[in-house]
Coordinates of C-alpha atoms and ligand atoms in Angstrom, one line a residue:
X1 CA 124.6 137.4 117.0
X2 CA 125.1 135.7 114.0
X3 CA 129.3 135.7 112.9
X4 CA 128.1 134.5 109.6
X5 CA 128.9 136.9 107.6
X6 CA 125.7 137.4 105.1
X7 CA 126.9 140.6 102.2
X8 CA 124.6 142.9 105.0
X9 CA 126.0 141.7 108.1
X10 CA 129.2 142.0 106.5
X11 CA 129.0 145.8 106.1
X12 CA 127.5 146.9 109.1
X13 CA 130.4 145.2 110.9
X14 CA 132.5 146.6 108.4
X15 CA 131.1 150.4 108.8
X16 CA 131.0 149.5 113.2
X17 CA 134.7 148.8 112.8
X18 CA 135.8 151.4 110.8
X19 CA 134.2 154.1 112.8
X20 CA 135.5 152.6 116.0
X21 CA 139.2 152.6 114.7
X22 CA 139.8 148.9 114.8
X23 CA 141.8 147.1 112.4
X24 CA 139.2 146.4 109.6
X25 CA 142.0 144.2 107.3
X26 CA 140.7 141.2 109.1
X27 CA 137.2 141.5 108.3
X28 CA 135.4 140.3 105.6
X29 CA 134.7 142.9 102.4
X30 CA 131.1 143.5 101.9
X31 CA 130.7 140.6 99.2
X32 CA 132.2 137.8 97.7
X33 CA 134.3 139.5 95.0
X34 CA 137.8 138.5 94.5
X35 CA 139.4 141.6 96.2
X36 CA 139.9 141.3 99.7
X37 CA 143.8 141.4 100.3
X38 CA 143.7 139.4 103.6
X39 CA 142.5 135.8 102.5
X40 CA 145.0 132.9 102.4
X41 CA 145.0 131.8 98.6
X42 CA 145.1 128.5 97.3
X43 CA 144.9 127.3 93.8
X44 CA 143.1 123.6 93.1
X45 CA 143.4 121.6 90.0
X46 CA 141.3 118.4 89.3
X47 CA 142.3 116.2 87.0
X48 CA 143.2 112.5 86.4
X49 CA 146.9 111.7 87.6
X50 CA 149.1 108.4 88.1
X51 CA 149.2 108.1 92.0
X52 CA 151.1 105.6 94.2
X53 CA 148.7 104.1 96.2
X54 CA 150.1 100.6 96.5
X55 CA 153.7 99.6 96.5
X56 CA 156.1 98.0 94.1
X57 CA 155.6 95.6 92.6
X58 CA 152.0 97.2 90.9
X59 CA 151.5 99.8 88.8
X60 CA 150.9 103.3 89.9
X61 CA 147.0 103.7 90.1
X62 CA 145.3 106.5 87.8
X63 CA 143.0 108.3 89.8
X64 CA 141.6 111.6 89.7
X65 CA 143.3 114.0 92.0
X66 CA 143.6 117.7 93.3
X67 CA 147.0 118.7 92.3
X68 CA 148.2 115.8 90.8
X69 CA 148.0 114.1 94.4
X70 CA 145.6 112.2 97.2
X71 CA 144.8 113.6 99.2
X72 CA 144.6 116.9 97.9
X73 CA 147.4 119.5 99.4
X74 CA 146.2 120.0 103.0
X75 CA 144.6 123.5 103.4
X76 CA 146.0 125.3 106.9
X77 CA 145.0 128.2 107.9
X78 CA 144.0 129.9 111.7
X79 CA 140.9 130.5 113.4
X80 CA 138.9 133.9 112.0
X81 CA 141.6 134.0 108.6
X82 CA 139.7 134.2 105.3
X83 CA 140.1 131.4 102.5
X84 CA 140.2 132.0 98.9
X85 CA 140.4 128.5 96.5
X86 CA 140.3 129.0 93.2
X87 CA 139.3 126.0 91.6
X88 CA 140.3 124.9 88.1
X89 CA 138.4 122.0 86.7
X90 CA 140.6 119.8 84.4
X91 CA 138.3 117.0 84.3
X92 CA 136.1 115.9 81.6
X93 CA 132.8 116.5 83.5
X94 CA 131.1 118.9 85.8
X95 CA 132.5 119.4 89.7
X96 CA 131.9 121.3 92.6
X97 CA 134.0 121.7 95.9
X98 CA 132.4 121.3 99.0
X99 CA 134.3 122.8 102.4
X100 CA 133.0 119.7 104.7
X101 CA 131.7 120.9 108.1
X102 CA 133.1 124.4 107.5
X103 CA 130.2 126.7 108.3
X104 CA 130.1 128.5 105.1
X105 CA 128.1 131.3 103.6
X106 CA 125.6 128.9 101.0
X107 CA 126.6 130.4 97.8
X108 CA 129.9 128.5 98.9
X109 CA 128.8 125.7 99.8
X110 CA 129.5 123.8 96.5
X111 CA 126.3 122.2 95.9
X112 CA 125.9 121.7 92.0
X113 CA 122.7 123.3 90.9
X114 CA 121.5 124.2 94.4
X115 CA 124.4 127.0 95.4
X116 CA 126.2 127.4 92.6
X117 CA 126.0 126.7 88.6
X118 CA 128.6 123.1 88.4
X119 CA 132.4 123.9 87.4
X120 CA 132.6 122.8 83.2
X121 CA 135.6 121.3 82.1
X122 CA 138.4 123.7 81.7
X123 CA 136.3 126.6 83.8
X124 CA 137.4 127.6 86.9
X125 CA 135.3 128.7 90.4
X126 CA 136.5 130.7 92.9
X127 CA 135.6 129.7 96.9
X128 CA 136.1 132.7 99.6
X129 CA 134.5 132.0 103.5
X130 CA 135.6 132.9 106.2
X131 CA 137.5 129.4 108.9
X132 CA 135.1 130.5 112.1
X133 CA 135.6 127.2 113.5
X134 CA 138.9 125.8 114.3
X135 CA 139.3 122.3 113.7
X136 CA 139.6 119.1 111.5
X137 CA 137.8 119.2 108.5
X138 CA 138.3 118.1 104.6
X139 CA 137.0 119.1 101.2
X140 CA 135.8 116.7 98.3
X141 CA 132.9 117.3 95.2
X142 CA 129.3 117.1 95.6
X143 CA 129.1 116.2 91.9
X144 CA 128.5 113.0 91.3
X145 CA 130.4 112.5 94.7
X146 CA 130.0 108.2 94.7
X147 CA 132.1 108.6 91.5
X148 CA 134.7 111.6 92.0
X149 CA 135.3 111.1 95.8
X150 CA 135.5 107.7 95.2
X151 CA 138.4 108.3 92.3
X152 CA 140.3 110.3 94.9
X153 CA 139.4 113.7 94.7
X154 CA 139.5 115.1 98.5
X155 CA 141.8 116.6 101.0
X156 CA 142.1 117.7 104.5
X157 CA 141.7 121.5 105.3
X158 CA 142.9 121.8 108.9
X159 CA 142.0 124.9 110.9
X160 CA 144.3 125.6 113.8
X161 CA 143.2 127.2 117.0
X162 CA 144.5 130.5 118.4
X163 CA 146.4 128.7 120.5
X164 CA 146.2 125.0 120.2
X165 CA 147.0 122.8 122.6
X166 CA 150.7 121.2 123.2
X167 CA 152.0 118.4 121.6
X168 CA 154.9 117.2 120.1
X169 CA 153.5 116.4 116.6
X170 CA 150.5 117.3 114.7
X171 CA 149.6 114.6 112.1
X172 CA 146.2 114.0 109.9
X173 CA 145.9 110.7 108.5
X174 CA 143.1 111.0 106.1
X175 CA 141.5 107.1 105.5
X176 CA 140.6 106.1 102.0
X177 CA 139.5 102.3 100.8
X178 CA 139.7 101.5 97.8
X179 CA 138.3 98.9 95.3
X180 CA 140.8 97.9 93.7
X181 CA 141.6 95.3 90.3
X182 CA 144.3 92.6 90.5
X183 CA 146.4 95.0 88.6
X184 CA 146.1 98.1 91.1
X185 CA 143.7 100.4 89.4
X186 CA 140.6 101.3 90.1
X187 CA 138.0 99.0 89.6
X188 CA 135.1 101.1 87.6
X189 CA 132.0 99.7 88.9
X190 CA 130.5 103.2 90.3
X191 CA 127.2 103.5 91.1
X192 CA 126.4 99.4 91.1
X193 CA 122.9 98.5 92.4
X194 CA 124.4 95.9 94.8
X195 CA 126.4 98.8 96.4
X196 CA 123.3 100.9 96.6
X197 CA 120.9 98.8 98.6
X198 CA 124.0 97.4 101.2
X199 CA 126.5 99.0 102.9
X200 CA 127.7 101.0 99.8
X201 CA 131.1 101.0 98.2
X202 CA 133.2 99.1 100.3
X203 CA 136.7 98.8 99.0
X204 CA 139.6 96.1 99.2
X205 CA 142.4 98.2 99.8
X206 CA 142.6 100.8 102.4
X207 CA 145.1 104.0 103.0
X208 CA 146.4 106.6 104.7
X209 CA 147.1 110.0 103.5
X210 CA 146.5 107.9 99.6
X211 CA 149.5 105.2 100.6
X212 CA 149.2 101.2 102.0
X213 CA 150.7 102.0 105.3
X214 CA 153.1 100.3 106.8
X215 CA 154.5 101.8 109.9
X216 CA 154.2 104.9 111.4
X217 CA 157.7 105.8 113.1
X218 CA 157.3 106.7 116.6
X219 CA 159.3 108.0 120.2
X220 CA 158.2 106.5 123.4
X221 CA 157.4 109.5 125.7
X222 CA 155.7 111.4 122.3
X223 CA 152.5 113.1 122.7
X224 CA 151.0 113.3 119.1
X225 CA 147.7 115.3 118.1
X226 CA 146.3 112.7 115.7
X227 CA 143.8 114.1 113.3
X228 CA 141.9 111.5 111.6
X229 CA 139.6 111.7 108.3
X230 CA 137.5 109.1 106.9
X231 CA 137.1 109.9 103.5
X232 CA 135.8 106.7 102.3
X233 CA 132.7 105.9 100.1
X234 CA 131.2 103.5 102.5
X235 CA 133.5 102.0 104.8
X236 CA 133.3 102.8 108.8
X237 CA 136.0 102.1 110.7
X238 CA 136.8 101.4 114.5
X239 CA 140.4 101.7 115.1
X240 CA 141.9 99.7 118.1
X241 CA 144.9 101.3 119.3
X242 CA 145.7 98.0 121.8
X243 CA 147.4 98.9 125.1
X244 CA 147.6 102.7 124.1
X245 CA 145.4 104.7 125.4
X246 CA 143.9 107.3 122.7
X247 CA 142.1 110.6 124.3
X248 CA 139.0 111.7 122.0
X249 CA 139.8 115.7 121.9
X250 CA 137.4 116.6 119.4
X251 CA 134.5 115.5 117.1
X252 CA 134.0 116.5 113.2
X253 CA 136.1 119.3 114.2
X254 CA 134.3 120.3 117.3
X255 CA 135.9 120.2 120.7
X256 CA 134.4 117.7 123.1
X257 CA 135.1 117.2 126.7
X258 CA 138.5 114.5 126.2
X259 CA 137.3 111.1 126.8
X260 CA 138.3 107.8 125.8
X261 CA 137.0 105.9 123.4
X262 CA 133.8 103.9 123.9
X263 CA 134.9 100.3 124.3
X264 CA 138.4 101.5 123.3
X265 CA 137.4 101.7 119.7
X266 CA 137.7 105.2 117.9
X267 CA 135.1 105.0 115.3
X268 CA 134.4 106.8 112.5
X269 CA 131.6 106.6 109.5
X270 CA 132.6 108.3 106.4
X271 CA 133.3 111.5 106.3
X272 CA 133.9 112.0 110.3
X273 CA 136.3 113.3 112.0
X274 CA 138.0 112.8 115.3
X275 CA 141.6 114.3 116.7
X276 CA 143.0 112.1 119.2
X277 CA 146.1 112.7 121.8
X278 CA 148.1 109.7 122.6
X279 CA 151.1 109.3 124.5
X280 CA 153.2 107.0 123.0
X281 CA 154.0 104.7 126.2
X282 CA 155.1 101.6 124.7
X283 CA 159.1 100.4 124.8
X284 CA 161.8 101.7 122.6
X285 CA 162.2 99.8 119.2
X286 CA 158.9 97.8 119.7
X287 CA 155.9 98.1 117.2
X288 CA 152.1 98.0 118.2
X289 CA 149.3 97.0 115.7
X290 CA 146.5 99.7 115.2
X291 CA 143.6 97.4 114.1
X292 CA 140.8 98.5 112.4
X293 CA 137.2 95.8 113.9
X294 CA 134.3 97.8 113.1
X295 CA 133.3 94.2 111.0
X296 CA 133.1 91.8 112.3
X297 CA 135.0 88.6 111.3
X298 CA 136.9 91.2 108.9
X299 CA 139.5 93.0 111.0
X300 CA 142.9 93.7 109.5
X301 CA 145.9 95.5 110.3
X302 CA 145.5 99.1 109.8
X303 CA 149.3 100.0 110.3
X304 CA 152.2 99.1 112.9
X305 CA 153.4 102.3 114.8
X306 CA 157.1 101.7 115.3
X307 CA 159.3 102.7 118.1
X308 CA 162.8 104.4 117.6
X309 CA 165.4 103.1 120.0
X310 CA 165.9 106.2 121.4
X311 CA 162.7 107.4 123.6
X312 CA 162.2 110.7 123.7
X313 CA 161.1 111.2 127.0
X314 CA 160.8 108.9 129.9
X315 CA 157.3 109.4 130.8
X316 CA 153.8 111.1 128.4
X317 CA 153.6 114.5 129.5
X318 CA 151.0 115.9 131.7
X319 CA 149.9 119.1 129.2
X320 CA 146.5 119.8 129.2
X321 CA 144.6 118.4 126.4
X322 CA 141.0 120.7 126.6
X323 CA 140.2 122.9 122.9
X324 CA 138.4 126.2 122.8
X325 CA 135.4 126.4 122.3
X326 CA 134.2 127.7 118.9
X327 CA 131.5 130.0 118.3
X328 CA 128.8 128.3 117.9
X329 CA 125.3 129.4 119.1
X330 CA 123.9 127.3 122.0
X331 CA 120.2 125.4 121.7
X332 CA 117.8 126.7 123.6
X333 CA 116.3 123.4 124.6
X334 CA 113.0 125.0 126.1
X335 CA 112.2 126.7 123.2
X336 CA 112.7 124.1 120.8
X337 CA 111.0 123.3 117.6
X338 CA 110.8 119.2 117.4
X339 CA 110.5 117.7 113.8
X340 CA 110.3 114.0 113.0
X341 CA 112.8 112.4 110.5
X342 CA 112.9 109.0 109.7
X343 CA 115.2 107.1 106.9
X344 CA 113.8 103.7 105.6
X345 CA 114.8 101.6 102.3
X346 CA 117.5 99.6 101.1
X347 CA 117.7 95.5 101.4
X348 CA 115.9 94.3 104.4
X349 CA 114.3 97.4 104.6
X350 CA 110.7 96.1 105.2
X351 CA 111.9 93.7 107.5
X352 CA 112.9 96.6 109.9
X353 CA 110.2 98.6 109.3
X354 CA 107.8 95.7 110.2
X355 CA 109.7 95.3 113.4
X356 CA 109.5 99.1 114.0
X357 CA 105.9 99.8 112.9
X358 CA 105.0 96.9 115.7
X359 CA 107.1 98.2 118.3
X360 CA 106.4 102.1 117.3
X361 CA 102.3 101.6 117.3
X362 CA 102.4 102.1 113.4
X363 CA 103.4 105.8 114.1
X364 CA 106.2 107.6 111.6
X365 CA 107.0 110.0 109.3
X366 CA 103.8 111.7 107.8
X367 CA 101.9 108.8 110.4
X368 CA 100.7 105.3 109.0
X369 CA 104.4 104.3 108.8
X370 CA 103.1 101.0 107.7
X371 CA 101.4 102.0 104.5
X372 CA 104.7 104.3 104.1
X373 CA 106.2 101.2 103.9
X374 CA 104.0 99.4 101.1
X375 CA 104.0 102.4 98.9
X376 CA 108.0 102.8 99.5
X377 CA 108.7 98.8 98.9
X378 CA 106.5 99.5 95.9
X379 CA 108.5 102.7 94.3
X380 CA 111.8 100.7 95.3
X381 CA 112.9 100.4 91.7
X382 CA 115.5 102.0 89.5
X383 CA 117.5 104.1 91.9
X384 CA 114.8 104.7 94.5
X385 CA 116.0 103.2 96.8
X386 CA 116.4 105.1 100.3
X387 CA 113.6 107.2 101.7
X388 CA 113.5 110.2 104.1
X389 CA 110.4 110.9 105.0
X390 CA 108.9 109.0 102.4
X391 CA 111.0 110.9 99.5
X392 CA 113.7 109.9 97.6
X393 CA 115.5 112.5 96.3
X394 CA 117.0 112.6 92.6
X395 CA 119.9 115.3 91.8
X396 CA 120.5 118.1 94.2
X397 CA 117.0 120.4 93.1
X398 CA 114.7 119.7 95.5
X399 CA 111.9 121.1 97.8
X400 CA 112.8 121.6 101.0
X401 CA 111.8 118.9 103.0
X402 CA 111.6 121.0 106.7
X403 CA 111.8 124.5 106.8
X404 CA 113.2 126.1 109.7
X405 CA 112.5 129.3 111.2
X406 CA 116.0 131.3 111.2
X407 CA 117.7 132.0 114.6
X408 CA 115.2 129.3 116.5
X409 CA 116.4 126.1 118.0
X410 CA 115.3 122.5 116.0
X411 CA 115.5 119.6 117.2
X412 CA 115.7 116.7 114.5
X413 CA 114.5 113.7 116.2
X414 CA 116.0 111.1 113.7
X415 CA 114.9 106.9 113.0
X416 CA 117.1 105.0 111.5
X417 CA 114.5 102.0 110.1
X418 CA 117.0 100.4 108.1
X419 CA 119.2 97.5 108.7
X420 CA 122.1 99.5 108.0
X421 CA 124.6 102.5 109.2
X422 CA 124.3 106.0 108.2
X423 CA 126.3 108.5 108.9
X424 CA 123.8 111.5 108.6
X425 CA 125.0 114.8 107.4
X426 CA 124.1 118.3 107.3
X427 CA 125.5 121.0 105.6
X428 CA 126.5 125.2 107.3
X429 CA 125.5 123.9 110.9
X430 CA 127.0 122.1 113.4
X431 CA 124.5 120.3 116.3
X432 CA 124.4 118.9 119.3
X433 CA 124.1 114.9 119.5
X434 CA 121.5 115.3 122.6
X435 CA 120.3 111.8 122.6
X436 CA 120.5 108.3 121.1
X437 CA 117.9 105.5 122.1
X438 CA 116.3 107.9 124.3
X439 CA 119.3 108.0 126.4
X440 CA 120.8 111.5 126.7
X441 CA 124.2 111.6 125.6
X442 CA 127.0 111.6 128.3
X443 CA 129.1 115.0 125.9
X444 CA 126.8 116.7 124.0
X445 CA 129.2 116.0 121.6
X446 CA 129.3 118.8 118.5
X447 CA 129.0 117.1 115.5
X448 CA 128.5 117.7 111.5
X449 CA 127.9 113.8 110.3
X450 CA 125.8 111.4 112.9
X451 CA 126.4 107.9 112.7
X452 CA 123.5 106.1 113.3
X453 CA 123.3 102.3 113.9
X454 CA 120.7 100.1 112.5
X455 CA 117.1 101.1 114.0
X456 CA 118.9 103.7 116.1
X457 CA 117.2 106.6 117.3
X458 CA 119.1 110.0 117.8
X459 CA 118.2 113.2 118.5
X460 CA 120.3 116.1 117.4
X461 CA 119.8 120.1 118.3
X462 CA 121.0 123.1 116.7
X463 CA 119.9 126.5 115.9
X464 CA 118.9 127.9 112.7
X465 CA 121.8 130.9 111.9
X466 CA 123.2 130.0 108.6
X467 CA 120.9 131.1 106.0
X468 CA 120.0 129.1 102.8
X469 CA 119.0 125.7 101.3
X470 CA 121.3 123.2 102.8
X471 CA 121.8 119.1 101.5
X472 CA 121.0 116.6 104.6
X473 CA 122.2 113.3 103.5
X474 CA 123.7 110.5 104.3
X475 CA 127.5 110.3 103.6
X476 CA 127.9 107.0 102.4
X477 CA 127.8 108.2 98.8
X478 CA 125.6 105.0 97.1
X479 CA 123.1 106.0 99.4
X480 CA 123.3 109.9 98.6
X481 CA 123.1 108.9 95.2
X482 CA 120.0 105.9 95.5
X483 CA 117.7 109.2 97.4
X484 CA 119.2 108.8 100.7
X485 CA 119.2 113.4 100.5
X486 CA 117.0 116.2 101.1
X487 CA 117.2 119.8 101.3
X488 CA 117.2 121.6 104.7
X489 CA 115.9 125.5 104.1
X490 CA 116.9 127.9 106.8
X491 CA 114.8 131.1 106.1
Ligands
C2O1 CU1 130.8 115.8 102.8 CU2 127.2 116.8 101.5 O1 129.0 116.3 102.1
CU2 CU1 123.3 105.5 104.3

């Protein structure tokens, strides 16, 4: 059964409870109004603030923030507790919050147009869902989001497990980059063309938790849960952790069965998540380098993690490091419904697709990929620019471009014909990664935002049990904003 908690759902489990005795304070009221006494309440503000993001000797940068801070304040709350966000909007345009992987009811999804009527200036919205899924997640606009994320409005919203697994420290580092001016603020070229038909935004200046990082202080013998965000426009990162040995514990939130990294590089396009445990094994008042090298020729310094001379244990614990599993319905892979989705555009675009039409026998989206092609290269003007399906979408109205049956298994069987990454994401579900290149995948791995590599193929799974029209884009935000979206409706 569905745990989503739709107004009628809602009060049958409601009425169920009550007659049964059980503690109904934990369950959700029938609707949406502002009066159940259990949620956890926090109060958002956007609006532009002086921030610190670079040290002495430049100015403090004026970005926009939640709270007068980036991030935002970190959201924490348990498993199965209910959130209430009121959001006050000091800006002087629209906004919306989005809850980023959180499966949400739609009407809190924070769409602008599509879920909800935008935030005006001075207006305020409130957000109530219940966390069903433990896990790392974050929360940023979907109003002009290549703009307002890109400012600095986001922040983490950490949901802890039941009983989550042992560690010495729990630490998010949400990753931002930046582009900055000589003079340290941010440089105002939103939304350029150039940005649009590459690799998007990609910054100069990148942070954790909104600061230039320089060490991280750490204890040989410490086991820390690291939870990391990228929150960035555009920029993916692969973070080398040299001789340490990072454990990958969970995906976008999801648990995952712990692995290690593949090649040793933890890598993340925007908007993914992934909590790490490391053991901190290296020798009491030595540093080590983490090293961001997802491009190549550009690897930098992310930050030096610093040992304290005083270890604090001799050897990394042996704790186990498995999650919970969440509860999310399992595909039923022999029932599936299969639909085809392929992304083209952007610069080189026709190249690709030539290559793929060749090697694909001229089959795509809505077949004769090839003359796809032509009429796409042809429309590729003003800020048409990416395709799915043929269709580039403009503002956040839109027909539906699949529409699923409700409580049935899909399987999106996604082309990447571009010559560029795409972290794919889409909104009140969480799927299965089943296959990439035809290859099954070796964990199954639960994910909300696919990175797919240029002319990757990857096939995700999930089934159909959040109700609603639901955005599908791709996360780096110059795309979202050149087409690079479409609606998912789950009837
Ligand atoms: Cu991070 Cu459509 O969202
Ligand atoms: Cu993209």
């Amino acid at each position: 059964m569905s745990h989503f908690r739709s107004p009628t759902l809602t009060r049958r489990t409601f009425l169920t409870s009550a007659t049964a005795g059980a503690a109904v304070s934990l369950l959700a009221p029938p609707t949406f109004s502002a009066a159940s006494p259990a949620a956890r309440e926090y109060k958002l503000r956007c609006a532009p603030a002086p921030v610190r993001l670079v040290p002495e000797p430049w100015a403090e940068t004026q970005a926009w923030t939640y709270n007068d801070a980036v991030p935002g304040p970190e959201i924490r709350v348990r498993q199965g507790e209910r959130l209430r966000v009121t959001v006050e909007n000091g800006l002087a345009e629209e906004t919306t919050v989005h809850w980023h992987g959180m499966r949400v009811h739609n009407a809190m999804d924070g769409v602008p147009h599509l879920t909800q009527t935008p935030i005006a200036p001075g207006e305020t919205f409130v957000y109530e869902y219940d966390a069903v899924d433990a896990g790392t997640f974050w929360y940023h606009p979907h109003q002009c989001s290549f703009e307002q994320v890109g400012r600095g409005l986001y922040g983490p919203l950490i949901v802890e497990e039941a009983e989550p697994i042992r560690v010495d420290r729990d630490v998010t580092w949400v990753l931002d980059d930046w582009r900055l001016t000589k003079a340290g603020a941010i440089s105002d070229d939103f939304g350029g063309r150039h940005d649009m038909m590459h690799s998007g935004r990609i910054g100069n200046t990148v942070t954790i938790n909104g600061r230039v990082p320089e060490t991280f202080a750490v204890r040989k013998g410490e086991r820390l849960r690291l939870r990391l965000i990228n929150a960035a426009n555009a920029r993916v990162f692969a973070l080398d952790f040299a001789d340490l040995e990072p454990v990958i514990v969970a995906l976008d939130g999801q648990p995952v069965a712990p692995h290690a990294p593949d090649g040793g590089q933890v890598v993340l396009g925007s908007a993914m998540r992934v909590d790490l445990v490391v053991d901190l094994t290296g020798k009491p008042g030595s540093r080590v380098s983490v090293v961001d090298r997802f491009y190549e020729g550009l690897e930098y310094r992310l930050v030096d993690l610093a040992y304290d001379d005083a270890p604090l244990r001799e050897r990394a614990p042996d704790w186990p490091m498995d999650l919970p599993a969440n509860p999310l319905a399992e595909p039923d892979m022999d029932n599936a419904m299969r639909h085809e989705v392929t992304f083209n555009g952007g610069m080189m675009g026709q190249m690709v697709m030539q290559q793929l039409g060749g090697s694909m026998g001229g089959e795509g989206a809505g077949g004769g990929m090839m003359g796809n092609m032509r009429s796409m290269m042809n429309m590729m003007h003003g800020d048409d620019i990416w395709f799915i399906n043929g269709m580039a979408a403009q503002g956040h109205i839109l027909d539906p471009m699949l529409t699923l049956e409700r409580g049935a298994t899909h399987v999106l069987a996604m082309t990447n014909a571009t010559a560029w990454h795409h972290p794919i994401h889409l909104h009140g579900h969480s799927f299965r990664v089943i296959s990439r290149n035809g290859q099954p995948t070796r964990y199954r791995e639960w994910q909300d935002t696919v990175l797919m590599a240029p002319r990757e193929t990857a096939e995700i799974a999930f089934v159909a049990d959040n109700p609603g029209d639901w955005m599908f884009h791709c996360h780096i935000l110059e795309h979202q904003a050149s087409g690079m979206m479409g609606v998912i409706r789950v009837g």
